[in-house]
XYZ file of C-alpha atoms in Angstrom:
585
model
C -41.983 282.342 -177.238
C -38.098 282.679 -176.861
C -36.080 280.308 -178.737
C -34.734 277.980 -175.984
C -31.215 276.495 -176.238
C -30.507 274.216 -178.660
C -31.287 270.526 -178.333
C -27.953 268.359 -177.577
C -27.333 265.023 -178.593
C -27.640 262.002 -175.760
C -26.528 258.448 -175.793
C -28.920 256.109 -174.224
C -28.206 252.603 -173.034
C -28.022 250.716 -176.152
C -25.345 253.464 -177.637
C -28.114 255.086 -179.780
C -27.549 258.161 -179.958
C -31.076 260.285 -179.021
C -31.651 264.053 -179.163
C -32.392 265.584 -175.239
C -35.680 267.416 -174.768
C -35.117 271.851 -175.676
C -34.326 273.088 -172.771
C -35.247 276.794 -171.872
C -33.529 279.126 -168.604
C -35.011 281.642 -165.981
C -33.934 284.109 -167.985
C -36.107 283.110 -171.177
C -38.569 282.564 -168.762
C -39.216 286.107 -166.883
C -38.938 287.349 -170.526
C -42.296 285.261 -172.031
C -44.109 286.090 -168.714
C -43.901 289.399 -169.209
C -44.114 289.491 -172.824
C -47.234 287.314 -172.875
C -48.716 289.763 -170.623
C -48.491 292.465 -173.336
C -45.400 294.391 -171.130
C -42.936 294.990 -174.237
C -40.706 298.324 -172.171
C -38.409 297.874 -168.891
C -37.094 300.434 -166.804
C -33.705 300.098 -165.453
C -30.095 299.601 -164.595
C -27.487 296.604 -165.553
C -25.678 294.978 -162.629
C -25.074 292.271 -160.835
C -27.176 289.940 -161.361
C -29.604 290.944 -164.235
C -26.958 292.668 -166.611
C -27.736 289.405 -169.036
C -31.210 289.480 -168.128
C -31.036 293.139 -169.766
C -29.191 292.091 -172.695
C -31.829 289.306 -173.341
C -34.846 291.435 -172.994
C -33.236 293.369 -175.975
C -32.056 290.651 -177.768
C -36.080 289.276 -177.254
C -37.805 293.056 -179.257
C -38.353 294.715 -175.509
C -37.434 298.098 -175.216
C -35.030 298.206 -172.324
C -34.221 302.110 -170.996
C -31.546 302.558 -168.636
C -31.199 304.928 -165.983
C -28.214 306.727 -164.393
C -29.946 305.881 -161.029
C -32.893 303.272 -160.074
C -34.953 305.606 -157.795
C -35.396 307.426 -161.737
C -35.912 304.425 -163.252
C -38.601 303.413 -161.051
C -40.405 306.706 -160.983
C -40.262 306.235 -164.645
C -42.289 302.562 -164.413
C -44.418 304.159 -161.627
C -45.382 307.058 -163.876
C -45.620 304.200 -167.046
C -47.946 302.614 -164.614
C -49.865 305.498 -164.499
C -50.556 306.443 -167.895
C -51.030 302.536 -169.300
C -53.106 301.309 -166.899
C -50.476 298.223 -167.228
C -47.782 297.857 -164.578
C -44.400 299.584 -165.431
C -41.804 297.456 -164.611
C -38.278 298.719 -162.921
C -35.297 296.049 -163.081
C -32.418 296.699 -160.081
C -29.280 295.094 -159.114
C -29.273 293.268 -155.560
C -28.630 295.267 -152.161
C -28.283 298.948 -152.820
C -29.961 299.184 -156.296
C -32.536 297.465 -154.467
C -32.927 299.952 -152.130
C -32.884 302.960 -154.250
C -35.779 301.808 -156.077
C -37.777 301.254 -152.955
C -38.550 305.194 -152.362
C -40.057 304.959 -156.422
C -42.070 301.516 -155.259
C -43.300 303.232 -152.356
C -44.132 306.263 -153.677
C -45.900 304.099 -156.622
C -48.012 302.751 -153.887
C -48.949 306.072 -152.254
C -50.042 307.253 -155.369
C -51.849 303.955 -156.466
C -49.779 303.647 -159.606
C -48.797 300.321 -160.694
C -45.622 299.312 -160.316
C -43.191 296.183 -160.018
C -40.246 296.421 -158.878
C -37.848 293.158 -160.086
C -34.752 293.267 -158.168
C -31.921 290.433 -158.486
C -30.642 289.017 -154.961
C -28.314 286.959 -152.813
C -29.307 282.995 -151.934
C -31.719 282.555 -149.547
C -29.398 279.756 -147.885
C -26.440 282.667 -147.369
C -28.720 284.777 -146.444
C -30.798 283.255 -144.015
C -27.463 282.000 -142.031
C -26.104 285.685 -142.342
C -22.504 284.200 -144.142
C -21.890 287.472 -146.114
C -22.694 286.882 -149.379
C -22.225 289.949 -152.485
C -24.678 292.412 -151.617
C -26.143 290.171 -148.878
C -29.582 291.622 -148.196
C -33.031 290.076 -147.115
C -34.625 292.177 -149.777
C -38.895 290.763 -149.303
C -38.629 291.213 -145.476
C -37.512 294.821 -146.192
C -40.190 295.723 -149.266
C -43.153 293.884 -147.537
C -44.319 296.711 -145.197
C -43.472 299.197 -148.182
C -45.794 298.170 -150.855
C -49.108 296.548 -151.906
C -47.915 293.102 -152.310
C -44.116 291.160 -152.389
C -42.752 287.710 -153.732
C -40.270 285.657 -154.215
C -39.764 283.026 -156.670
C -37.384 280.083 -156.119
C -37.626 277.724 -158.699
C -38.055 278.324 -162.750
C -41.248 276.639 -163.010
C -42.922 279.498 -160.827
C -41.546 282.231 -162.509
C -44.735 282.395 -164.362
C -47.036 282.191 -161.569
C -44.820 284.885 -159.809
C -45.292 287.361 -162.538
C -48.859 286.652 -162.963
C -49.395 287.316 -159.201
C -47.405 290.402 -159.270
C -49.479 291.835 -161.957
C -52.629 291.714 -160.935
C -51.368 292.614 -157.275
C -50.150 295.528 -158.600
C -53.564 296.741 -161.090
C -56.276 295.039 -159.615
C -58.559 297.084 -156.712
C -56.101 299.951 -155.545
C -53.623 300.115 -158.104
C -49.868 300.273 -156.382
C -45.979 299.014 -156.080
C -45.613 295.235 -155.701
C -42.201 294.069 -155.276
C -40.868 290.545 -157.135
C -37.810 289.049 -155.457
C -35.671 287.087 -158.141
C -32.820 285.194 -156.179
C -29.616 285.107 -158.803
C -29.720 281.501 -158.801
C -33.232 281.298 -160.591
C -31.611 282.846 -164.086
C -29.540 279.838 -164.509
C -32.042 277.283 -163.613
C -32.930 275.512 -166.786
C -36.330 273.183 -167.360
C -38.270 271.561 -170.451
C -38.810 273.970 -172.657
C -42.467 272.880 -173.477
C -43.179 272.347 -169.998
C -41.800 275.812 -168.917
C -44.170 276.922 -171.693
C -46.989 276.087 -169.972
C -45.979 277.093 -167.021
C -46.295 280.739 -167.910
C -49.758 282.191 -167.202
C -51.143 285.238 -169.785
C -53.545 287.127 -166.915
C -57.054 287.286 -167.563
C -59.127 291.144 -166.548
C -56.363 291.487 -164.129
C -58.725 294.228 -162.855
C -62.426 293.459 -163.280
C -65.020 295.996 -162.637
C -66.784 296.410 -159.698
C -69.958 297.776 -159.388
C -71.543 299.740 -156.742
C -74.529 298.403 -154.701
C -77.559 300.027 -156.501
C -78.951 301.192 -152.666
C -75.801 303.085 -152.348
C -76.079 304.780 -155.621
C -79.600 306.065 -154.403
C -78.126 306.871 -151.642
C -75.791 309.113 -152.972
C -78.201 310.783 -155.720
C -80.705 311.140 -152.800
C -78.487 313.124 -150.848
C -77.364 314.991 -153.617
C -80.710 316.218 -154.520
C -81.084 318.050 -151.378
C -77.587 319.924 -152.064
C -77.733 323.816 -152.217
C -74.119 324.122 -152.674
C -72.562 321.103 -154.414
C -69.548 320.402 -154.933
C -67.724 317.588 -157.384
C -64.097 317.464 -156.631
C -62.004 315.289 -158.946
C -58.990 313.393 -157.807
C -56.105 311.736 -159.673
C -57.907 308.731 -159.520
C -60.841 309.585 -161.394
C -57.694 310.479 -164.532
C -55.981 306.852 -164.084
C -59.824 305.495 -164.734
C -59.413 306.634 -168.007
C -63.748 307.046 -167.689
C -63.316 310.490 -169.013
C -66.702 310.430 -171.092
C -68.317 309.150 -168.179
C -66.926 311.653 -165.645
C -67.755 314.819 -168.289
C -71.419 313.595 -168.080
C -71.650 313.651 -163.880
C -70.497 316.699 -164.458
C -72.237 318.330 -167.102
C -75.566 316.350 -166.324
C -75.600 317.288 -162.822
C -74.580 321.158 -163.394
C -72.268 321.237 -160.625
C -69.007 322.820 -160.410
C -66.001 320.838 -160.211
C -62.380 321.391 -158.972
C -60.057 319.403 -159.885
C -57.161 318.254 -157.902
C -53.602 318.722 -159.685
C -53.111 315.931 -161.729
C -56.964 314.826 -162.730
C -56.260 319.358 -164.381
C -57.643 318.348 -167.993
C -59.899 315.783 -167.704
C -62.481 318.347 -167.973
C -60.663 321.417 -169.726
C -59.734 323.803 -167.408
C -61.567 326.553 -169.255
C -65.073 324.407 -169.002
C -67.873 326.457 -167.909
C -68.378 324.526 -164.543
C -64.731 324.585 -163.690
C -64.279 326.017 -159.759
C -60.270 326.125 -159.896
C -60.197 330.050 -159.658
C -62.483 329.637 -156.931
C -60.985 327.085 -154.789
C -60.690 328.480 -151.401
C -64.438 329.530 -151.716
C -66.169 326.566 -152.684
C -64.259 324.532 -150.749
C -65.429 326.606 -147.541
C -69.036 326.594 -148.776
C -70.225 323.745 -150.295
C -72.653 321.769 -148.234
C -72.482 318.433 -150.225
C -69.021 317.185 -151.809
C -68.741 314.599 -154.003
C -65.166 313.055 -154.382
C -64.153 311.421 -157.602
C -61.414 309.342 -156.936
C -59.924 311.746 -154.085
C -58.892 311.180 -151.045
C -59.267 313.613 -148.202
C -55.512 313.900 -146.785
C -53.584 316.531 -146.486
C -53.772 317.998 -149.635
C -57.299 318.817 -149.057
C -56.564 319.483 -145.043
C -57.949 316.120 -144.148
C -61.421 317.217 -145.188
C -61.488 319.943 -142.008
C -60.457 322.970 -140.410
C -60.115 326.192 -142.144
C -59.770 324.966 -145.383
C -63.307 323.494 -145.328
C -64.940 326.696 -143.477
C -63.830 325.860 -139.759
C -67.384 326.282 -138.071
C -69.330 326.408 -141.198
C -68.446 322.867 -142.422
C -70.280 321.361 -139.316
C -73.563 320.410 -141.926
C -71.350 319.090 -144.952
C -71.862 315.866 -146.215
C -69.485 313.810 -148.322
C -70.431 311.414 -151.388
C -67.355 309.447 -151.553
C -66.373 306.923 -154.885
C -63.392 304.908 -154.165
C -63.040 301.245 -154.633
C -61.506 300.753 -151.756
C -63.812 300.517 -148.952
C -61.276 301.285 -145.905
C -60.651 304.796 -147.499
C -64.586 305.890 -146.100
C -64.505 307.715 -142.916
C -60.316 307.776 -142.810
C -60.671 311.755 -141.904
C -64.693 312.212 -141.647
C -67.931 310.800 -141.382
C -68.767 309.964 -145.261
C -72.473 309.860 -145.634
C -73.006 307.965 -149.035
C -69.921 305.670 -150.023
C -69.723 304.288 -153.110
C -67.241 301.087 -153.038
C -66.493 300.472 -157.090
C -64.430 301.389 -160.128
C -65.166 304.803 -161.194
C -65.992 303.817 -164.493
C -68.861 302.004 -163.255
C -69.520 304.370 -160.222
C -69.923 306.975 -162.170
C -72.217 305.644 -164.954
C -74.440 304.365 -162.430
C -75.040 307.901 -161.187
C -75.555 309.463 -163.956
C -77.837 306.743 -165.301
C -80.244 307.645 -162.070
C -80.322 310.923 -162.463
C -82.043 310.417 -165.582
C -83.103 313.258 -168.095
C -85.132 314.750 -165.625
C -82.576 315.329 -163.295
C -82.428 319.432 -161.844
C -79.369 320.598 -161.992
C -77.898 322.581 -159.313
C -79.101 325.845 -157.503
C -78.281 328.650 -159.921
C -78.029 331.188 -156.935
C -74.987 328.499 -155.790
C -73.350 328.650 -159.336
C -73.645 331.859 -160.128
C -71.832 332.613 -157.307
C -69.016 330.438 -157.910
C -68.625 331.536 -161.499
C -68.823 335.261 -160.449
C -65.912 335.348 -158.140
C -63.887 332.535 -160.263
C -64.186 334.970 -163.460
C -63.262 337.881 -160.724
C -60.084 335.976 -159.806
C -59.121 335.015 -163.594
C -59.203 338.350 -164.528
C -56.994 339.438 -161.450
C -54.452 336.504 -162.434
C -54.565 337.527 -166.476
C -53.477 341.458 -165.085
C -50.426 339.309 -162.801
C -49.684 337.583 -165.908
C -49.325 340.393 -168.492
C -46.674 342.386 -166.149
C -43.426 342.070 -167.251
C -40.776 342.893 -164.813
C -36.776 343.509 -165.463
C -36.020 339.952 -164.104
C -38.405 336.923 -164.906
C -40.197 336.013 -161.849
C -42.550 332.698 -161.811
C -45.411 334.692 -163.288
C -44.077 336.360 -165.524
C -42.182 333.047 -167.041
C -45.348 330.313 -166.651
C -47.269 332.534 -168.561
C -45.071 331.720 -171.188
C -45.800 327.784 -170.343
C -49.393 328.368 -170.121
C -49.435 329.788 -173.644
C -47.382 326.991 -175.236
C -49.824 324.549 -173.530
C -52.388 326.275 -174.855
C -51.314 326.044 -178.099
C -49.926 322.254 -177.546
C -52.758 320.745 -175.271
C -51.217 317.203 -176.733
C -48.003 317.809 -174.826
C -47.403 316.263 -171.431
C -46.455 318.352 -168.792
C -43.951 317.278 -166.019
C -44.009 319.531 -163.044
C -41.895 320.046 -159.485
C -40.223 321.923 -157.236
C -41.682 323.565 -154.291
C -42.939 327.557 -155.952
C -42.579 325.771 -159.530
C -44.709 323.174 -158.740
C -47.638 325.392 -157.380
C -47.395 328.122 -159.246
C -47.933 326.052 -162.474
C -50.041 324.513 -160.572
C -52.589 327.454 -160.814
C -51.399 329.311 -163.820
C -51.096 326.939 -166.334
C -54.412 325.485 -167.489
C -54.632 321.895 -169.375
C -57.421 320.271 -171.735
C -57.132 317.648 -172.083
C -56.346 314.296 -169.610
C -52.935 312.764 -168.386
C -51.251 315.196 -169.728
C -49.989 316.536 -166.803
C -47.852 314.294 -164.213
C -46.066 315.890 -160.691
C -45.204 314.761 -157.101
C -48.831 313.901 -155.864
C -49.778 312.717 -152.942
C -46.119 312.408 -151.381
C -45.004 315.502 -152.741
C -41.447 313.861 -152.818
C -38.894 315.604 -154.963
C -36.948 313.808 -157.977
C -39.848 312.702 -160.131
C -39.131 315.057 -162.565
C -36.808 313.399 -165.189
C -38.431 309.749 -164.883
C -41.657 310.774 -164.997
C -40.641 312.778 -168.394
C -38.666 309.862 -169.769
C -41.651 307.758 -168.938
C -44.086 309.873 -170.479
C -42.140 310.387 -173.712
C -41.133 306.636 -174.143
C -45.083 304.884 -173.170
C -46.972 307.853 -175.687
C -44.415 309.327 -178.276
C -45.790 312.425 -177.075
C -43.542 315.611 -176.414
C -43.237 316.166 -173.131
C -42.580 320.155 -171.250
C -40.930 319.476 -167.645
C -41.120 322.691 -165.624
C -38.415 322.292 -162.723
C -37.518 324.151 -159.885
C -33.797 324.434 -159.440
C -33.991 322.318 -155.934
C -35.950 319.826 -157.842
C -34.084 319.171 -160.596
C -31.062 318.854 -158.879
C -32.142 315.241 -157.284
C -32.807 313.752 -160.777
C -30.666 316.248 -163.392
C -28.225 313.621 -164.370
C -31.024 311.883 -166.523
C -30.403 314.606 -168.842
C -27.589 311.689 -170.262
C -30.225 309.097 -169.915
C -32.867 311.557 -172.211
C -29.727 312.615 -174.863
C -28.957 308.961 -175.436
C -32.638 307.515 -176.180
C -33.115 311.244 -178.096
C -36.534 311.975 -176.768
C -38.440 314.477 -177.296
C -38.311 316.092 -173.982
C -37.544 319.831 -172.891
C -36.471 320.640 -169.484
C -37.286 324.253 -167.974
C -35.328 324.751 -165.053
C -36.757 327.875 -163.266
C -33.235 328.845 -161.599
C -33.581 331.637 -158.801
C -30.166 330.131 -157.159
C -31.642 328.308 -153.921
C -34.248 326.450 -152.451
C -37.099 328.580 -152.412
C -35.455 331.511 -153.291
C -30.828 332.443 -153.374
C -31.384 335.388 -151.387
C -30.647 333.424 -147.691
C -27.505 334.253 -145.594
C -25.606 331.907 -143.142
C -27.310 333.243 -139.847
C -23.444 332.766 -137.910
C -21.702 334.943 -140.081
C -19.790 331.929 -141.152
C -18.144 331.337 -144.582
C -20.228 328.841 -145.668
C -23.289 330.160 -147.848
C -26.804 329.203 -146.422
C -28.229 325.586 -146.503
C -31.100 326.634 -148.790
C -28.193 328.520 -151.581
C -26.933 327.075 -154.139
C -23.957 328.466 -156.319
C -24.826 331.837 -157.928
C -25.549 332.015 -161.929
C -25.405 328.189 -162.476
C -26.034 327.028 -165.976
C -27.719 323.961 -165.719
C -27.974 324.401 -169.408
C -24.518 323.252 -170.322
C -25.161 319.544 -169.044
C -27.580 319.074 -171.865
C -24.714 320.197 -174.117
C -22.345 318.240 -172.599
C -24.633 315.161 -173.670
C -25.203 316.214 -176.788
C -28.509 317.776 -176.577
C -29.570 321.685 -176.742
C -29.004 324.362 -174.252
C -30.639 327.150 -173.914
C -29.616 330.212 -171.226
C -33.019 332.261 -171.097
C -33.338 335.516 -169.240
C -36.789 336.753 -171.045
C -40.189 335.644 -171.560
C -39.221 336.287 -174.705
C -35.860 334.499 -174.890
C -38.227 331.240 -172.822
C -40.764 331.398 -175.182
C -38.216 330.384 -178.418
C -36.687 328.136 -176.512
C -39.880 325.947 -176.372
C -40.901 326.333 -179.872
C -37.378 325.537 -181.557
C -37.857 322.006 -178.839
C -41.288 321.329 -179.975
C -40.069 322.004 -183.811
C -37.183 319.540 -183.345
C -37.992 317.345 -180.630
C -34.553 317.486 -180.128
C -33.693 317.119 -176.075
C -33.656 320.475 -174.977
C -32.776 321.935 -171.423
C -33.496 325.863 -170.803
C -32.085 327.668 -167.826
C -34.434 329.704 -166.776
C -33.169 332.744 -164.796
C -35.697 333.833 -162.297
C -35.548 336.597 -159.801
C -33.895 335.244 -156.677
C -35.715 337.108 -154.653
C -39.030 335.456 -155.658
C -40.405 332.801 -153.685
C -41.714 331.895 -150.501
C -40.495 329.415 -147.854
C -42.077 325.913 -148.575
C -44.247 327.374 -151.646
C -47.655 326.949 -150.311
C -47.385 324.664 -146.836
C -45.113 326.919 -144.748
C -47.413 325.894 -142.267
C -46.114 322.302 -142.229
C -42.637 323.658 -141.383
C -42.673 324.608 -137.493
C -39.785 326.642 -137.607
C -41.096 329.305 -140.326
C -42.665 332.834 -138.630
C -40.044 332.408 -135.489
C -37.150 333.181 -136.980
C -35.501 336.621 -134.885
């Protein structure tokens, strides 16, 4: 525990002088909780009024990392969250630091990472009577409806029960963003040091297990026997459950093929014999029984209907849904055999019923699947080996998908709107968590948290692949990744615009188009100007040294990565979610 302040001499009654109880501040206090709860990093940004609380957490052996902006810093806990299973903590000034780590929180909770968010804020007694106070904000009322779970804590003695609460809020069931309200008043607050001591609670299986009900797992494998086209589609969730051996043998015991949804890419390799990812659009049209791992059918998998799923065809398919949340059965369609429970369990369950015995699935469905998958690899590997005068995104990610290849230990930061799904589909991963992008929000400006995230929680290096557009919301973290020296390289696939340079102001107007940005940028010199390396790539050839001399030095690297302008499409791959695109005159 913190050393509380020092003991200071009393007179009592008599005139004999006594020594007063240790005494030990809020600030000491926040510090043990979190540290007794095994939480030794904070993401962040000094300010009014936690700059001392920042200086103490350093002082006390945490790691404290801090951020040009908080939205970055909380993507970064979010994304900590994510890969530790332990809630990443962000730490915000009152007000509008507050606020920009709410879209992080929220997007934590969308994604079911966990997340706290621990902003300093005004008095409740100015605030609740509205008499203008620094920053004067009613900062619980405005997080409640934006996260799992929100607190307050009012008094030093309950800073420990107000951390404990917060982290299992944010782990336990549904992982997600809780948000801790710490008024500025609390810091100073001082108690018994011993008795603030006790106060602090160390969380006991903050997320216990929680087994299915063994009808529903017979349930399930009952229906699945009678599959002729099955289907196992992994989801992000199925990754955070870190059950990897447990999902391989569902898998592999079952014999069905399995597509993976972006960021679960690697918890089978992508190579694996019963991988369906080349084959996407055709098993998702044709299976007759899917099984969803930790996925939930919204709208990256077109709510589960409508073309996607085989319009008229899909009127027979049945779901097998594990989720351990209940609610999330029948949120689209009609789910036939849910399975409420951690994955972990979930899944060992199933594969324990199957047994030895169990016949695996219809080799007339399989061979199917494999045929055109193969078909569709070998189209993408004749896409890949072109090499045109300008670098277009295939012709540059197949540069990425080699050096993943040869690093599968890497971590691999993706967005942008093209960049994100063309890497999407070209560059393959083996093994899991390695790769980390927008998910289920799709939001932009994840890139350079997530990265910092990845490379501070593992050690590991870490490859972001950004779009131009993308980078732009969260590029000045290149300062933030020069001055903690990580061992992070940035690819910034720069085709001068949002979705492509090549659009013209429609009026004739001086100003350049909305989606343009200025011609030839070199996004590279900011990671000089920090002290890191830059790198202005125009090749595959020139990209591809440019990663290697990074991964040889770990030095922070950014490469501007000149890609034909002209390449592109509007929205990457859900033009259809833009109303205005095919109407243009």
């Amino acid at each position: 525990m913190t050393t509380p302040t020092q003991t200071e001499a009393q007179t009592d009654a008599s005139g004999t002088s006594a020594a007063a109880p240790a005494q030990i501040d809020g600030f000491h206090l926040v510090i043990d909780a979190l540290k007794l709860n095994g939480i030794d990093t904070i993401f962040g940004l000094p300010g009014i009024p936690i700059t001392d609380l920042t200086r103490m957490a350093q002082a006390e052996g945490m790691r404290m990392i801090s951020f040009r902006h908080e939205q970055h810093a909380g993507n970064a806990a979010a994304a900590a969250g994510f890969l530790t299973q332990k809630p990443g903590i962000c730490l915000t000034v009152s007000a509008p630091g507050f606020l920009n780590g709410l879209t992080a929180l929220t997007n934590a909770t969308t994604n079911c990472f966990p997340m706290i968010l621990i902003s300093g804020s005004s008095e409740r007694e100015i605030v609740d009577l509205q008499q203008g106070d620094y920053e004067e904000m009613d900062q619980l009322a405005i997080a409640k409806p934006l996260c799992k779970a929100a607190f307050r804590v009012l008094h030093a003695a309950d800073i420990g029960v107000g951390i404990a609460r917060a982290i299992r809020s944010a782990v336990s069931g549904r992982p997600g963003g809780v948000y801790l309200d710490l008024p500025a008043k609390l810091f100073a607050q001082t108690m018994d040091a011993q008795v603030g001591k006790r106060s602090l609670i160390k969380v006991v299986d903050a997320a216990p297990r929680q087994l299915p009900a063994p009808e529903a797992v017979q349930r399930a494998l009952d229906l699945l026997k009678t599959a002729k086209r099955p289907l196992i589609l992994l989801g992000k969730g199925a990754a955070y459950a870190q059950a990897d051996a447990a999902v391989r043998a569902l898998v592999e015991q079952s014999g069905i093929p399995y597509l993976p949804m972006s960021m679960a890419k690697g918890l089978l390799p992508d190579n694996h014999a019963q991988s369906a990812s080349a084959a996407r659009s055709y098993v998702l049209a044709e299976a007759d029984v899917v099984v969803l791992v930790g996925a939930r059918l919204n709208w990256l998998l077109s709510h589960g209907k409508g073309k996607t799923w085989g319009g008229d065809k899909a009127a027979g398919r049945q779901f097998i849904q594990i989720d351990i949340s209940p609610t999330e059965a029948d949120s689209n369609v009609a789910i036939a055999a849910p399975l409420v429970g951690d994955i972990g369990s979930v899944v060992s369950a199933m594969v324990a019923g199957m047994g030895a015995n169990w016949v695996k699935a219809p080799a007339e469905w399989t061979a199917g699947v494999y045929e055109r998958r193969d078909k569709n690899i070998a189209k993408m590997a004749e896409t890949l080996a072109k090499n045109p005068p300008v670098m277009n995104f295939q012709s540059a990610l197949a540069v990425v998908r080699e050096v993943i290849k040869a690093n599968p230990d890497a971590i691999l930061v993706n967005e942008g709107a093209n960049t994100l799904d063309f890497t999407r589909s070209i560059v393959d991963m083996y093994l899991p968590r390695k790769r980390l992008d927008v998910g289920t929000w799709g939001i932009m400006g994840i890139g350079m948290g997530f990265a910092v995230a990845a490379a501070v929680v593992t050690g590991k290096q870490v490859l972001a692949i950004e779009g131009d557009s993308a980078f732009g919301f969260s590029g000045m973290e290149v300062e933030t990744i020069c001055r903690y020296n990580l061992p992070i390289c940035v690819v910034v696939f720069n085709n001068n615009g949002v979705y492509r340079g090549t659009d013209v102001n429609p009026s004739g107007g001086k100003d350049v188009a909305p989606t343009v940005f200025v011609k030839n940028a070199r996004y590279d010199k900011m990671m000089e100007a920090f002290g890191g390396v830059g790198v202005h790539a125009t090749t595959p050839q020139e990209l591809s040294k440019g990663i290697a001399d990074a991964f040889a030095s770990g030095k922070p690297t950014l490469i501007n990565a000149v890609i034909d302008e002209t390449a592109g499409t509007e929205s990457g791959r859900i033009t259809m979610l833009n109303p205005t695109v095919g109407k243009k005159s």
